[in-house]
Coordinates of C-alpha atoms and ligand atoms in Angstrom, one line a residue:
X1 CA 76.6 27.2 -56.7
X2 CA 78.1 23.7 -55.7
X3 CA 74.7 21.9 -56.5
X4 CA 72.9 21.6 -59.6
X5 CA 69.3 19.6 -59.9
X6 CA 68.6 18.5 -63.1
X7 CA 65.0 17.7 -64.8
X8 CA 63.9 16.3 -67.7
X9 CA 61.0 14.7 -70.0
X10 CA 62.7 11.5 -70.8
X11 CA 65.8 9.1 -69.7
X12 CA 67.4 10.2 -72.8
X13 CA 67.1 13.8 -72.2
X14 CA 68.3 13.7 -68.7
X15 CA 71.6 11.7 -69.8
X16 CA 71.9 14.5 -72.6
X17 CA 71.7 17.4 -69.8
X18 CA 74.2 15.3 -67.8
X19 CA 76.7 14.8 -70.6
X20 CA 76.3 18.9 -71.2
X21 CA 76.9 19.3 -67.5
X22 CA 80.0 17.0 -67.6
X23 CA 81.4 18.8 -70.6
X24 CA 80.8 22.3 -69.1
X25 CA 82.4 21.2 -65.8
X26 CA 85.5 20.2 -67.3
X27 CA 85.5 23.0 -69.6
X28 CA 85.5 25.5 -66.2
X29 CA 87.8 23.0 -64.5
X30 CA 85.3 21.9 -62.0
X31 CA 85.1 18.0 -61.1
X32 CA 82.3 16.6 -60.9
X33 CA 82.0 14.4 -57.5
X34 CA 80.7 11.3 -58.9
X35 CA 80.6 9.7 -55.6
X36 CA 77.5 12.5 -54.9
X37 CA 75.4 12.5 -58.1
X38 CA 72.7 10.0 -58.4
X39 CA 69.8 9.6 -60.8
X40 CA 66.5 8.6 -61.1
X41 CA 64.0 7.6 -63.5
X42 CA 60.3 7.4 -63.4
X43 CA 57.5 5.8 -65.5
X44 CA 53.9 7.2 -64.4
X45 CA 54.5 8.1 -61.1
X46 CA 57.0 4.9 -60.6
X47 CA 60.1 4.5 -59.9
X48 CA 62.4 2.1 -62.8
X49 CA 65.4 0.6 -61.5
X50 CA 68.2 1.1 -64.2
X51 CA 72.1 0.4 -64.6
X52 CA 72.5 4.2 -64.2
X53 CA 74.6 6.1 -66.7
X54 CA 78.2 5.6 -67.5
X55 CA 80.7 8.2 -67.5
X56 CA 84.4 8.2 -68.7
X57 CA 85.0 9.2 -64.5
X58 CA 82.6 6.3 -63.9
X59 CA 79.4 5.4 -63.2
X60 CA 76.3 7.3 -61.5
X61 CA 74.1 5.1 -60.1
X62 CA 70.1 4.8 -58.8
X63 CA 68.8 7.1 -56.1
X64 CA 68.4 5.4 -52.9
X65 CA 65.6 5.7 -51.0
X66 CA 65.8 9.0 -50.6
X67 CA 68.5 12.1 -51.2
X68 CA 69.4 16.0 -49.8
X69 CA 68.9 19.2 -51.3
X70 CA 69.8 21.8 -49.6
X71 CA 69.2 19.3 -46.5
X72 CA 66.0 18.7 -46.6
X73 CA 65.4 14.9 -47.7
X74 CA 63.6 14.3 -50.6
X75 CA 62.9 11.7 -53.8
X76 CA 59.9 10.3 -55.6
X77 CA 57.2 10.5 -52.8
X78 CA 56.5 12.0 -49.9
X79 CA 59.6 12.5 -47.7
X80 CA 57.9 15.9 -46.0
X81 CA 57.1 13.8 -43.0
X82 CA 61.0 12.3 -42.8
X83 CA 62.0 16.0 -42.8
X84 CA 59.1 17.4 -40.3
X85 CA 60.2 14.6 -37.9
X86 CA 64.4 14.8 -38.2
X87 CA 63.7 18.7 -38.1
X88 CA 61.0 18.5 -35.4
X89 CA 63.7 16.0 -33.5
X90 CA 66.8 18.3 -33.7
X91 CA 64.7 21.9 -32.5
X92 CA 63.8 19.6 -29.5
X93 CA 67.2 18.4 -28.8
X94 CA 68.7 21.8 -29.0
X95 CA 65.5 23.0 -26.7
X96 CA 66.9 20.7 -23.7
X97 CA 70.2 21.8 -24.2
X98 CA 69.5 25.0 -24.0
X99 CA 67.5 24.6 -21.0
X100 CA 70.6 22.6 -19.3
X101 CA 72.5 25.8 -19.7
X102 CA 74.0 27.9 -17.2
X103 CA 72.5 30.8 -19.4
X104 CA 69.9 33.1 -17.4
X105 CA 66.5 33.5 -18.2
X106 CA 66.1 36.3 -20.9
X107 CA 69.1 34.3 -22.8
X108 CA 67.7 31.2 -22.7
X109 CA 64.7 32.1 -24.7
X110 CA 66.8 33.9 -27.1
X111 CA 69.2 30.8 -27.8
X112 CA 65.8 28.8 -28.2
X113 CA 64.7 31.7 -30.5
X114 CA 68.2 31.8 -32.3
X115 CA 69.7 28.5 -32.7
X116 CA 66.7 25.8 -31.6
X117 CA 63.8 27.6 -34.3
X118 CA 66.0 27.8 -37.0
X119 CA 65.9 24.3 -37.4
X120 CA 62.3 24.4 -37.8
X121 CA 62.4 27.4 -40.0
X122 CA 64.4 26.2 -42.8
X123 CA 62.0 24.3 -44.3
X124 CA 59.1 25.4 -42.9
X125 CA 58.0 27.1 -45.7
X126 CA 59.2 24.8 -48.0
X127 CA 57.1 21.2 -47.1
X128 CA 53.7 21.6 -45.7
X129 CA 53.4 21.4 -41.8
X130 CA 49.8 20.4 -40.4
X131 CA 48.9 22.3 -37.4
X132 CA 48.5 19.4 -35.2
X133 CA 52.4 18.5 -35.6
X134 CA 53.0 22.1 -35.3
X135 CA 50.5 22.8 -31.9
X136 CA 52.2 19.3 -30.1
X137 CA 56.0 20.4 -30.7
X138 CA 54.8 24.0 -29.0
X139 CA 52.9 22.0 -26.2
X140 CA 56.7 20.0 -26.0
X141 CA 58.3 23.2 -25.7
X142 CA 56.1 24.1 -23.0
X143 CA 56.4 21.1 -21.0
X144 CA 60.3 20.7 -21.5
X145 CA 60.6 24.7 -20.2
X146 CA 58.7 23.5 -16.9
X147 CA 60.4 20.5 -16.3
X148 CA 63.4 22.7 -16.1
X149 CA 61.7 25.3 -13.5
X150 CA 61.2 27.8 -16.4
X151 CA 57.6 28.2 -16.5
X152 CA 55.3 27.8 -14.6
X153 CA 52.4 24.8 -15.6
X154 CA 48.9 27.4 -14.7
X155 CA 51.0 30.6 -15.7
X156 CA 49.9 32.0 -19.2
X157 CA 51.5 31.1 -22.5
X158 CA 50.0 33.9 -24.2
X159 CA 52.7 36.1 -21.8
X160 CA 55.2 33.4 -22.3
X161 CA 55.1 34.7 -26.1
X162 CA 54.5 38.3 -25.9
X163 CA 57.4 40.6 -26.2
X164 CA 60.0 40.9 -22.9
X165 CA 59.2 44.9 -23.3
X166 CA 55.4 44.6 -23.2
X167 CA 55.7 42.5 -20.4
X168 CA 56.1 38.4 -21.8
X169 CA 58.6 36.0 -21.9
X170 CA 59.2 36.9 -25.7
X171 CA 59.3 33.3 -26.6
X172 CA 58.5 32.5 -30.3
X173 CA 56.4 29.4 -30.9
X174 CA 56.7 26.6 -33.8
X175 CA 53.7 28.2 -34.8
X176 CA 54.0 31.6 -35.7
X177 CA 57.7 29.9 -36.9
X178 CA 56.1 28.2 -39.7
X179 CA 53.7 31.2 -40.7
X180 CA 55.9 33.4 -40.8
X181 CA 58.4 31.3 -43.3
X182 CA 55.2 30.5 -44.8
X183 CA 54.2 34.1 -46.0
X184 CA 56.9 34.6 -46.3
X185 CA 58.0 32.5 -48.9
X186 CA 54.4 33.0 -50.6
X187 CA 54.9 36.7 -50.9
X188 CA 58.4 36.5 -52.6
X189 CA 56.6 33.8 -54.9
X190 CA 53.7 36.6 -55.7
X191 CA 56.2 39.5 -56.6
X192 CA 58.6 37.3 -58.8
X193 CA 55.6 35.4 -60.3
X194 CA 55.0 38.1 -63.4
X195 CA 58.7 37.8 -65.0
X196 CA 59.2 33.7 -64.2
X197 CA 56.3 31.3 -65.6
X198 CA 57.5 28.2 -63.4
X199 CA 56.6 30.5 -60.3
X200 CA 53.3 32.0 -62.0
X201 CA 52.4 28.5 -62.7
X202 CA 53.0 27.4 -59.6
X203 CA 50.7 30.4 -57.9
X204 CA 48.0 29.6 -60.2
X205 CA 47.6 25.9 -58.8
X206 CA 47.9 27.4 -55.5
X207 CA 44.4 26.9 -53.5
X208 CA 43.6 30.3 -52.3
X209 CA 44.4 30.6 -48.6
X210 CA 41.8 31.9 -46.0
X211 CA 42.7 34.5 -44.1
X212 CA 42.8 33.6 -40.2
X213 CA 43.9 37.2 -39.1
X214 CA 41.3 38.1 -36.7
X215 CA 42.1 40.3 -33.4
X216 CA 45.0 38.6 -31.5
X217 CA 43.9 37.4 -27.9
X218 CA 46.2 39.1 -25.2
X219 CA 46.9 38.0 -21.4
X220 CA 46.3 41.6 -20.6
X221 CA 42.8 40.8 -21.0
X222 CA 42.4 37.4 -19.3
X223 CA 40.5 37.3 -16.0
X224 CA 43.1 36.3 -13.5
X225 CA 46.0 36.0 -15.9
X226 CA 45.7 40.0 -16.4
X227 CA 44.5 40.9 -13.1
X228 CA 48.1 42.5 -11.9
X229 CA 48.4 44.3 -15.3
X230 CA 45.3 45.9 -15.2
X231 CA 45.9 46.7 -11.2
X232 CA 49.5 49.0 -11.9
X233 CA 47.9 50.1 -15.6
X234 CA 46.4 52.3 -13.5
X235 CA 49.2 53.7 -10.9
X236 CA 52.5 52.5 -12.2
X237 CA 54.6 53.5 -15.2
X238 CA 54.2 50.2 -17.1
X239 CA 57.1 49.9 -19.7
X240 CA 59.4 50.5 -16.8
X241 CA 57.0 48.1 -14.5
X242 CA 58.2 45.2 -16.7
X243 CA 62.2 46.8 -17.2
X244 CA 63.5 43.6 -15.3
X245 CA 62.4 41.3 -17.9
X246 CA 64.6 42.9 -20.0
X247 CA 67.4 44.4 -17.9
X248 CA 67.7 41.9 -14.7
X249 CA 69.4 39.1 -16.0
X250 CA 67.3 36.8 -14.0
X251 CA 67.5 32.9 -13.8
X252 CA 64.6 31.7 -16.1
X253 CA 63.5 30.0 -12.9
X254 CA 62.9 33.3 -10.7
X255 CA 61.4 35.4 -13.9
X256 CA 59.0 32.3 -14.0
X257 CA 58.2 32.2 -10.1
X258 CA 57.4 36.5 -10.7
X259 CA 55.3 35.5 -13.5
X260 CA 53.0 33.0 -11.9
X261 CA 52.7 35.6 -9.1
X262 CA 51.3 38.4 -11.0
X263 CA 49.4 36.2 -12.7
X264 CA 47.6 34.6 -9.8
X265 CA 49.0 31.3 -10.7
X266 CA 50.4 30.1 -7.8
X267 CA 48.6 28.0 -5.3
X268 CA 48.2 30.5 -2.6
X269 CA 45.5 28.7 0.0
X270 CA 43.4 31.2 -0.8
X271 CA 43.4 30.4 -4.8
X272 CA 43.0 26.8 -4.0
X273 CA 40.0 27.8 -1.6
X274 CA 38.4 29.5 -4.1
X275 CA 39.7 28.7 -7.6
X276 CA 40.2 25.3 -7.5
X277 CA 37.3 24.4 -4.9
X278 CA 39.3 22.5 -2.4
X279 CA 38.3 22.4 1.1
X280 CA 41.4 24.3 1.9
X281 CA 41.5 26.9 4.7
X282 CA 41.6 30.3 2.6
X283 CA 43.3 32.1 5.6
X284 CA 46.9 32.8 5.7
X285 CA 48.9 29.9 6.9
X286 CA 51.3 32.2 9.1
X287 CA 49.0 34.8 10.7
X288 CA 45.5 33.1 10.0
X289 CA 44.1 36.8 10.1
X290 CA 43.2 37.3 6.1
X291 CA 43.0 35.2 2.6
X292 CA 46.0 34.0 1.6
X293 CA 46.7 35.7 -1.6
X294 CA 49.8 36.8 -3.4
X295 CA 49.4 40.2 -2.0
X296 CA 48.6 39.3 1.5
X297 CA 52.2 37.5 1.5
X298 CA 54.1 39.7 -0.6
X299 CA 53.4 42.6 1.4
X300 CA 50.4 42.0 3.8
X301 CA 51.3 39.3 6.6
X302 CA 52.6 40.8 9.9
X303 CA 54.0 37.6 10.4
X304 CA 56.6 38.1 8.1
X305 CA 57.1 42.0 8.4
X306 CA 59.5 41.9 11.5
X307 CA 62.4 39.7 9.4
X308 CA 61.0 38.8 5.9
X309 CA 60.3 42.1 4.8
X310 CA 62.6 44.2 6.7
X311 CA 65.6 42.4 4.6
X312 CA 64.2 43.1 1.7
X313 CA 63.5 46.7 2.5
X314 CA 67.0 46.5 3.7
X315 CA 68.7 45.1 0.4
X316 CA 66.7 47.6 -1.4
X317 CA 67.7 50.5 1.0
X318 CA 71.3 49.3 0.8
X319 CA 72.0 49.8 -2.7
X320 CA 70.6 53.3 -2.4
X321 CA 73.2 53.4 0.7
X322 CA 76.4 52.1 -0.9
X323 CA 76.1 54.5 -3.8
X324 CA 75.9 57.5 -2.0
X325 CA 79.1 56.3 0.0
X326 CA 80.8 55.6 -2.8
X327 CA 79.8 59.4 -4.4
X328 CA 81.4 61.0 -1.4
X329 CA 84.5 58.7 -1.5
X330 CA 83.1 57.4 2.3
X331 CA 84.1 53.3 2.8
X332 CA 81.2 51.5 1.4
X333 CA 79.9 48.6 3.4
X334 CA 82.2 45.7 1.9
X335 CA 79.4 43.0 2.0
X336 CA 75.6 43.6 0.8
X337 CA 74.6 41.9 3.9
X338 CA 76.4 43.8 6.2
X339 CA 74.0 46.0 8.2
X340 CA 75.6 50.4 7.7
X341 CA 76.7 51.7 10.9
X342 CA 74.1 54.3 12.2
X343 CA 76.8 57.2 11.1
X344 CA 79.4 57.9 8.7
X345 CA 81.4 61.5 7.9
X346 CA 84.4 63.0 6.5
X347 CA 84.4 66.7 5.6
X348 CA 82.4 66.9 2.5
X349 CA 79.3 64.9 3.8
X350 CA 77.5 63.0 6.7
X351 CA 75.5 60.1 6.4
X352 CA 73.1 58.3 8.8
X353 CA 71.6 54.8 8.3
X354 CA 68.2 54.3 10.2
X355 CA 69.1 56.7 13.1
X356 CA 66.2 58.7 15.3
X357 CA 67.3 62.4 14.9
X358 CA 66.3 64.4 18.1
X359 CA 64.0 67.8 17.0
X360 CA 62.9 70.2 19.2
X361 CA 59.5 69.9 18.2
X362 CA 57.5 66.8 18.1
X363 CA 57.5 65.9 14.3
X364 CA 55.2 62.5 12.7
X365 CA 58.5 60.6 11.9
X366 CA 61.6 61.1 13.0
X367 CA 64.0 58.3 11.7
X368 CA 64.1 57.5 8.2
X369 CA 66.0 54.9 6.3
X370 CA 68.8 57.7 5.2
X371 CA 70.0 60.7 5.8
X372 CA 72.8 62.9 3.4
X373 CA 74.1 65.8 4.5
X374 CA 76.6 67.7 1.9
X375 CA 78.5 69.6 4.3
X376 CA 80.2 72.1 0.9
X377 CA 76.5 72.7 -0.8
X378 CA 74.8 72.9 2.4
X379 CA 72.0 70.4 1.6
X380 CA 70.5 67.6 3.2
X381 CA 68.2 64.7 1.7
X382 CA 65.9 62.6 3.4
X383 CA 65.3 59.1 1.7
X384 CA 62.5 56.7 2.6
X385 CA 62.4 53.5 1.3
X386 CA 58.9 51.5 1.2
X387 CA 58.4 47.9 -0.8
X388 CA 54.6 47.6 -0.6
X389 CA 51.9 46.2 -2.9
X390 CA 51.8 47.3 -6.3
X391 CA 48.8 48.6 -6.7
X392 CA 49.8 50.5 -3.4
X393 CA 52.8 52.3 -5.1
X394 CA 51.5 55.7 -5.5
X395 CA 49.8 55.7 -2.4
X396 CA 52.7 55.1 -0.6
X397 CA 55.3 57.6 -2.4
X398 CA 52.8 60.3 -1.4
X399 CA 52.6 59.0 2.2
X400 CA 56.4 58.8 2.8
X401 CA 56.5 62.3 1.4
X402 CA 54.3 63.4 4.0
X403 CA 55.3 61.9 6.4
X404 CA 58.6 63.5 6.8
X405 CA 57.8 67.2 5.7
X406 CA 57.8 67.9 9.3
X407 CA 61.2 66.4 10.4
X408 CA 62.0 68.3 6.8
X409 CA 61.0 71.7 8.7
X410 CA 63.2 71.1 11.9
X411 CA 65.7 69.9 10.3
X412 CA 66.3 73.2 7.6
X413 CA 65.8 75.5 11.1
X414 CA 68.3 73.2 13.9
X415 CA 70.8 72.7 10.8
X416 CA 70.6 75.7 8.5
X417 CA 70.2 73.3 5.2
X418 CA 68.0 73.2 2.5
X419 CA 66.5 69.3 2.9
X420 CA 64.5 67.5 0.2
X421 CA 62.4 64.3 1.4
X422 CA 62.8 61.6 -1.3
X423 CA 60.7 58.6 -1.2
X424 CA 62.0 55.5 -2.6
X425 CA 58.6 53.2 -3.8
X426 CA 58.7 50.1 -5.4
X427 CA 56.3 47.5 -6.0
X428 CA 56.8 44.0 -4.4
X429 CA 56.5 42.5 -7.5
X430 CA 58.4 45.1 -9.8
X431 CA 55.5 48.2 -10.2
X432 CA 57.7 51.4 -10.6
X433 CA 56.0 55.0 -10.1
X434 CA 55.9 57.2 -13.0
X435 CA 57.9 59.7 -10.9
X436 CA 60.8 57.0 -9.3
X437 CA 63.3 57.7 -11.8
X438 CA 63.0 61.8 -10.3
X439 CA 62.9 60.9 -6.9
X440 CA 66.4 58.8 -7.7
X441 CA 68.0 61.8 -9.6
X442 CA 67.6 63.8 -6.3
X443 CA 70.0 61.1 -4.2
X444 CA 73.4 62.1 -4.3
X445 CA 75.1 59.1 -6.5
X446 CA 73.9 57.3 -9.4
X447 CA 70.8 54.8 -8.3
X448 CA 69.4 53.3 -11.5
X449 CA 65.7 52.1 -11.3
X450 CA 66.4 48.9 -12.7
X451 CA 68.8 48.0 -9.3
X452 CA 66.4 48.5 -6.9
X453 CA 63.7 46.7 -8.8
X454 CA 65.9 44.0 -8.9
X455 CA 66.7 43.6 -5.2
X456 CA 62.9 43.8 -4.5
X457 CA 61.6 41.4 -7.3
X458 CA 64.6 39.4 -6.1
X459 CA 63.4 40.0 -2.4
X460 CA 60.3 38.9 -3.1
X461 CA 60.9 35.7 -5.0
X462 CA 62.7 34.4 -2.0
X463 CA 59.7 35.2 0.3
X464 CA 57.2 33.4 -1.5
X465 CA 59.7 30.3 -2.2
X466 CA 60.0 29.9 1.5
X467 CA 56.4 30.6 2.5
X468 CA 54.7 28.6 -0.3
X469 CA 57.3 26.2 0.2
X470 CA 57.7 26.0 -3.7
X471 CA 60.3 22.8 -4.7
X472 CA 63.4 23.8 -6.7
X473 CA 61.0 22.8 -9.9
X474 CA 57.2 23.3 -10.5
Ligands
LIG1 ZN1 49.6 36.2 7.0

C-alpha cells in the first residue's frame, strides 16, 4: 500500500491518527511525502480553512479544491461530475485514436474494448453515472466510428454490439460498461457485507434497485435489419456464415459496407423507392429490367455478370487453383490476377483451367472452372465454382452437382478414372453451405472455407462500392 486515507470525528483526532501514522512510518523506515499529504477539516458539512498541522519534516497544509485517490478526483462535495467528464473525455480521445489506426476492423473494436472502456470502467462503479451521460457518450461512439467509415449511419447498433461469432460487430457500449462495474461492485459488497459493518451499513442505506432485466431485443428479429439472417437461417450453416467477422481481418470500413448490405441499409434505388418514399426510379440503374435491391446487384444484374462478376468468380476460383498447383509441386500462377493457362502437367497430375473437354456423347456442361487429374491414384475431380445469392446457396450446390454428373460419366469411360464433381458455393455476401467444408476436403490441396469467403465478401464489397458509387466515408 503507498496510500493511506485517514478519517476522523474531530480536528484533534485526525492530528492524533496523523502523529501515529508518522511515528509508524518512521518506525518501518518509510518517509512520509509531505509534499503529497494534505488535510481537511469540516464543520457541518463546511469546509474550515486552518494553518494545517505542523510536523518536525514540515508542515501539511489545506486540501485544495479538490484531491486523487486512486485517481479519481474527490473532496468535500460532489466531484462525480469532474471525474465522469475527465473520464468521459479521455475514453473519447483514445476512441479517435483508435479509429486513426492502421489497425483492421475486428482489432479496432477490441483496442476500443481494451484500452478506450477501461477508462470508463474504473470508476464506473464507484461514482454514480446517469443514463443520459452514459446513452450520449455511446451515441459519440457511434457517430465518431462513422465518421471514420466504420459503420454505417442506417446499419443496426444492436449488431454493432452483439458478439463477432453470432454475427455483430462485438462492440461493448458505455452502457453495459457501467452495469457491469456496477453489479459488479454491488455483489462483492453483498457477500463481504456479513463479516465488515462499514459495508453492511452501507448496503442497508442502499435504495433497493429495480430490476430492468427483461428479454434482450436482438437484430435477428428486426424487420429489415434481420431480413438476411433469417433468409440463410434457413439454407446456410450460420456460425460459419458469419466466420469472416472473426477470421478475415477486414478493414473496419469493408466489414461495415457487408453489414449495411445484409442489413438492407444501403440506399439501393429500390430502398429509397420504397423505404424512404422518394420519387426515385426503383429499377436498376444499369439494366433497368428489375428493383434495384442488394441482391439484384450482388448477384442479379446481367449488366455486371460479363466483367463484374466473372472476377469475382475468378478470385474465388483462383485460390482453389493455386492450391492445387502448389499440392502437386506445378508453378503456381505468380500474381492473383494473372488469368491460369487452360493446361498444366507434370507426371503426377494434370490440371485444366476453364477448358471445353471434347466427350463422345453430348453431355449438359462440358467445361467447368477446374479440372485435376492424379495421374499415380488414377482419379479425377471436377470443381465448379458458383458466387450467387445467399439465399440461393443450396440451390446452387445441388445444381452444379447435376449439372456435370454427365461430363462425370464420359469422363470415368474415355479416361479410365474414378471422377468426383465438387461444387464450390458461396454466398455473395458470406452464406456458407452446411456441406462446403466436405466439398473442399475432396480438392486435392488444403482450401480453407474462410479464404474463399473472403475473396467473395471481398468481391462483393468492391461491386457494390462502384455501383452504388459509395464515397470513401458514409
Ligand atoms: Zn441490373
Amino acid at each position: 500500500m503507498d496510500d493511506i486515507k485517514l478519517y476522523a470525528k474531530s480536528e484533534r483526532d485526525i492530528d492524533s491518527l496523523i502523529h501515529t501514522t508518522r511515528l509508524y512510518s518512521n518506525d518501518i523506515g518509510m518517509s512520509f511525502g509531505l509534499e503529497k499529504c494534505s488535510r481537511m477539516v469540516t464543520k457541518r458539512g463546511k469546509v474550515v480553512r486552518t494553518e494545517g498541522i505542523e510536523l518536525p519534516e514540515g508542515n501539511i497544509a489545506d486540501i485544495e479544491d479538490s484531491y486523487k485517490y486512486l485517481g479519481i478526483p474527490q473532496a468535500n462535495g460532489n466531484h462525480e461530475e469532474a471525474a465522469r467528464k475527465a473520464a468521459t473525455t479521455k475514453y473519447l480521445q483514445r476512441v479517435r485514436q483508435v479509429l486513426r489506426s492502421q489497425l483492421n476492423g475486428k482489432n479496432k473494436i477490441r483496442a476500443i474494448n481494451t484500452y478506450a472502456l477501461p477508462v470508463i470502467r474504473y470508476p464506473a462503479g464507484v461514482i454514480g453515472w446517469p443514463k443520459e451521460e452514459i446513452e450520449a457518450t455511446d451515441i459519440k461512439t457511434r457517430k465518431l466510428l462513422t465518421m471514420h467509415g466504420g459503420f454505417h449511419p442506417k446499419s443496426s447498433t444492436l449488431r454493432l454490439y452483439a458478439k463477432r461469432k453470432e454475427g455483430g460487430r462485438g462492440l461493448v457500449s458505455v452502457s453495459t460498461t457501467v452495469q457491469d462495474e456496477t453489479r459488479n461492485i454491488h455483489e462483492y459488497i453483498t457477500k463481504m457485507a456479513p463479516t465488515d459493518s462499514v459495508l453492511s451499513e452501507y448496503l442497508r442505506q442502499q435504495k433497493p434497485k429495480k430490476e430492468e432485466e427483461g428479454e434482450e431485443p436482438s437484430w435477428k428479429d428486426r424487420l429489415l435489419h434481420g431480413m438476411y439472417h433469417r433468409q440463410i437461417a434457413e439454407v446456410a450453416d450460420i456460425q460459419k456464415s458469419y466466420q469472416w467477422l472473426d477470421k478475415a481481418g477486414l478493414k473496419d470500413s469493408t466489414e461495415a459496407l457487408i453489414m449495411a448490405a445484409q442489413e438492407q441499409a444501403l440506399s439501393t434505388r429500390s430502398i429509397e423507392a420504397g423505404v424512404y418514399h422518394t420519387k426515385q426510379d426503383p429499377r436498376c440503374r444499369l439494366c433497368k429490367d428489375a428493383p434495384e435491391t442488394i441482391q439484384h446487384i450482388t448477384a442479379g444484374c446481367k449488366m455486371l455478370a460479363g466483367k463484374a462478376y466473372m472476377e469475382r468468380h475468378n478470385k474465388v476460383a483462383g485460390i482453389v487453383y493455386r492450391n492445387i498447383c502448389a499440392e502437386y509441386g506445378l508453378e503456381v500462377p505468380r500474381s492473383k490476377w494473372e488469368t491460369p493457362p487452360r493446361v498444366v502437367e507434370n507426371d503426377r497430375a494434370k490440371i485444366l483451367w476453364d477448358f471445353q473437354i471434347q466427350t463422345d456423347k453430348m453431355v449438359v456442361a462440358n467445361q467447368p472452372d477446374i479440372v485435376v487429374v492424379d495421374k499415380q491414384k488414377k482419379t479425377a475431380v471436377v470443381i465448379d465454382v458458383a458466387v450467387p445469392n445467399d439465399s440461393n446457396i443450396r440451390k446452387k450446390e445441388h445444381e452444379k452437382l447435376e449439372k456435370y454428373q454427365g461430363l462425370r460419366e464420359e469422363l470415368e469411360r474415355m479416361w479410365r478414372v474414378k471422377v468426383t464433381v465438387v461444387p464450390v458455393v458461396i454466398g455473395a455476401l458470406g452464406a456458407v453451405t452446411p456441406k462446403l467444408g466436405e466439398w473442399l476436403q475432396q480438392i486435392p490441396g488444403t482450401t480453407s472455407e474462410i479464404s474463399v469467403q473472403k475473396s467473395a465478401v471481398l468481391g462483393t464489397a468492391k461491386i457494390l462500392c462502384r455501383t452504388l458509387k459509395l464515397p470513401g466515408l458514409w
